Short mmCIF file of C-alpha atoms in Angstrom, two decimals:
data_model
loop_
_atom_site.label_atom_id
_atom_site.label_comp_id
_atom_site.label_asym_id
_atom_site.label_seq_id
_atom_site.Cartn_x
_atom_site.Cartn_y
_atom_site.Cartn_z
CA MET A 1 8.46 11.28 -7.71
CA ILE A 2 6.70 11.34 -10.95
CA LYS A 3 7.77 12.70 -14.39
CA THR A 4 5.06 15.03 -15.79
CA LYS A 5 4.95 17.34 -18.74
CA LYS A 6 5.76 20.12 -16.36
CA GLY A 7 8.83 18.41 -14.92
CA ILE A 8 9.45 16.10 -11.94
CA LYS A 9 6.93 16.29 -9.15
CA VAL A 10 7.10 14.79 -5.60
CA ILE A 11 4.00 12.78 -4.84
CA GLU A 12 5.03 11.08 -1.58
CA PHE A 13 7.80 11.05 1.05
CA ASN A 14 8.50 7.65 2.47
CA ALA A 15 10.86 6.82 5.31
CA ARG A 16 9.80 3.38 6.43
CA PHE A 17 12.55 0.76 6.37
CA GLY A 18 10.19 -1.76 4.62
CA ASP A 19 9.29 0.39 1.65
CA PRO A 20 10.95 -0.47 -1.65
CA GLU A 21 12.39 3.03 -2.03
CA THR A 22 14.22 2.68 1.24
CA GLU A 23 15.37 -0.75 0.59
CA VAL A 24 17.22 0.34 -2.60
CA VAL A 25 18.64 3.54 -0.97
CA LEU A 26 19.99 2.18 2.33
CA PRO A 27 22.51 -0.28 0.61
CA ARG A 28 24.07 2.75 -0.78
CA LEU A 29 24.81 4.36 2.58
CA GLU A 30 28.52 4.10 3.34
CA SER A 31 28.26 5.83 6.85
CA ASP A 32 27.20 3.79 10.01
CA LEU A 33 23.37 4.06 10.06
CA SER A 34 23.36 3.36 13.84
CA GLU A 35 25.78 6.34 14.35
CA ILE A 36 23.47 8.62 12.33
CA ILE A 37 20.44 7.64 14.37
CA PHE A 38 22.33 7.95 17.71
CA SER A 39 23.42 11.29 16.65
CA ILE A 40 19.99 12.57 15.78
CA LEU A 41 18.31 11.04 18.91
CA ASN A 42 21.01 12.80 21.05
CA HIS A 43 20.91 16.11 19.21
CA LYS A 44 24.60 15.71 18.31
CA LYS A 45 26.08 17.30 15.14
CA LEU A 46 26.46 14.91 12.24
CA GLU A 47 29.89 15.28 10.84
CA SER A 48 29.02 13.88 7.42
CA ILE A 49 27.05 11.20 5.70
CA LYS A 50 28.69 9.40 2.93
CA TRP A 51 26.91 7.61 0.02
CA GLN A 52 28.11 5.53 -2.91
CA GLN A 53 28.45 7.91 -5.75
CA LYS A 54 28.66 5.60 -8.79
CA GLY A 55 26.04 3.40 -10.25
CA LEU A 56 22.49 2.92 -8.93
CA ASN A 57 20.30 0.37 -7.23
CA LEU A 58 17.02 -0.99 -8.76
CA GLY A 59 14.67 -3.28 -6.82
CA VAL A 60 11.47 -5.29 -7.80
CA PHE A 61 9.07 -6.63 -5.21
CA ALA A 62 7.61 -10.00 -5.80
CA VAL A 63 4.15 -10.16 -4.16
CA SER A 64 1.55 -12.89 -3.60
CA LYS A 65 -1.13 -13.42 -6.20
CA GLY A 66 -4.18 -11.70 -5.07
CA TYR A 67 -2.28 -9.04 -3.39
CA PRO A 68 -3.25 -6.53 -1.93
CA THR A 69 -6.75 -7.53 -1.04
CA LYS A 70 -6.53 -11.41 -0.89
CA PRO A 71 -2.98 -12.56 -1.07
CA VAL A 72 -2.63 -16.26 -1.82
CA PHE A 73 -0.40 -18.27 0.56
CA GLY A 74 1.61 -21.12 -0.86
CA SER A 75 5.01 -22.43 -1.67
CA LEU A 76 7.71 -20.34 -3.07
CA GLY A 77 9.90 -23.18 -3.76
CA ASP A 78 13.16 -24.64 -2.30
CA ARG A 79 15.22 -22.25 -0.06
CA ASP A 80 18.40 -23.20 -2.14
CA SER A 81 17.01 -21.46 -5.28
CA PHE A 82 16.94 -18.14 -3.21
CA LYS A 83 20.35 -18.94 -1.81
CA LYS A 84 21.95 -19.28 -5.33
CA CYS A 85 20.57 -15.99 -6.54
CA PRO A 86 23.52 -13.61 -6.94
CA LEU A 87 21.49 -10.56 -6.14
CA ALA A 88 20.34 -9.10 -2.84
CA ILE A 89 17.00 -10.35 -1.57
CA ASN A 90 15.15 -8.66 1.23
CA TYR A 91 12.40 -10.82 2.67
CA ALA A 92 9.10 -9.52 4.02
CA ALA A 93 6.09 -11.89 4.32
CA VAL A 94 7.95 -15.10 3.75
CA LYS A 95 8.28 -18.01 6.18
CA ARG A 96 10.58 -21.04 6.22
CA GLU A 97 9.48 -24.58 6.97
CA GLN A 98 12.51 -26.98 6.83
CA GLU A 99 13.99 -26.11 3.56
CA GLN A 100 10.95 -24.63 1.72
CA LEU A 101 9.86 -21.06 1.63
CA PHE A 102 6.21 -20.05 1.76
CA SER A 103 4.25 -16.79 1.12
CA HIS A 104 2.79 -15.58 4.25
CA GLY A 105 1.27 -12.23 3.33
CA GLY A 106 1.27 -9.67 0.47
CA ARG A 107 4.69 -8.33 -0.29
CA LEU A 108 6.96 -11.28 -0.20
CA TYR A 109 10.54 -10.18 -1.05
CA LEU A 110 12.41 -7.50 -3.00
CA MET A 111 15.22 -8.44 -5.28
CA GLN A 112 17.69 -5.86 -6.23
CA ALA A 113 20.74 -5.20 -8.20
CA GLN A 114 23.50 -2.59 -8.33
CA ALA A 115 24.69 -1.51 -11.81
CA LYS A 116 26.11 1.24 -13.79
CA SER A 117 22.84 1.87 -15.73
CA VAL A 118 19.13 1.27 -15.27
CA GLU A 119 19.05 -1.00 -18.24
CA GLU A 120 21.85 -3.13 -16.83
CA ALA A 121 20.06 -3.32 -13.48
CA GLN A 122 16.72 -4.29 -15.04
CA LYS A 123 18.36 -7.08 -16.89
CA LYS A 124 19.94 -8.48 -13.84
CA VAL A 125 16.72 -8.33 -11.70
CA TYR A 126 14.33 -9.58 -14.20
CA ARG A 127 16.60 -12.41 -15.28
CA GLU A 128 16.82 -13.74 -11.65
CA LEU A 129 13.07 -13.16 -11.03
CA GLN A 130 12.25 -15.38 -13.99
CA LYS A 131 14.33 -18.22 -12.43
CA MET A 132 12.13 -18.24 -9.34
CA ASP A 133 8.97 -20.32 -8.78
CA GLN A 134 6.11 -18.23 -10.40
CA ALA A 135 3.21 -20.22 -9.19
CA ASN A 136 2.11 -17.97 -6.34
CA ILE A 137 3.80 -14.66 -7.19
CA PHE A 138 3.62 -11.77 -9.59
CA TYR A 139 5.71 -8.66 -9.94
CA ARG A 140 5.68 -5.40 -12.00
CA ARG A 141 7.64 -5.71 -15.19
CA ASP A 142 7.98 -1.86 -15.73
CA ILE A 143 10.20 -0.79 -12.87
CA GLY A 144 12.75 1.71 -14.13
CA LYS A 145 11.14 1.62 -17.61
CA ASN A 146 10.69 5.50 -17.92
CA SER A 147 13.57 6.54 -15.53
CA ILE A 148 15.04 9.92 -15.53
#
């Protein structure tokens, strides 16, 4: 969605599990996703789908320098620095060699926070992203800035 002078407009529908939009929505699902999928595939009636009602999720993707055309591969640092992060991290193009993590593509990982407000979630995510090794990554610093 995009906020325009004429109101909110839908510019794209995404339903892939690896998309940033999906990665922040699915953790809010309280119902069993496998039961939902099974019901749909077997043409069974869905009783209800339950979602968390309070708060919000905000996620920021860290990507390789050079992304999207020529991503730079390299060290992301010690695996322990990621383990210590109090926020949820969903890995994408990251590989592990012993106790080191390395970029292995464009989109590397999405770091996300649950919070009561956009501002609180932003503070959490950007504070933790700043603690990570910045040598081979970059990320947008405006996620949620002009939120509705």
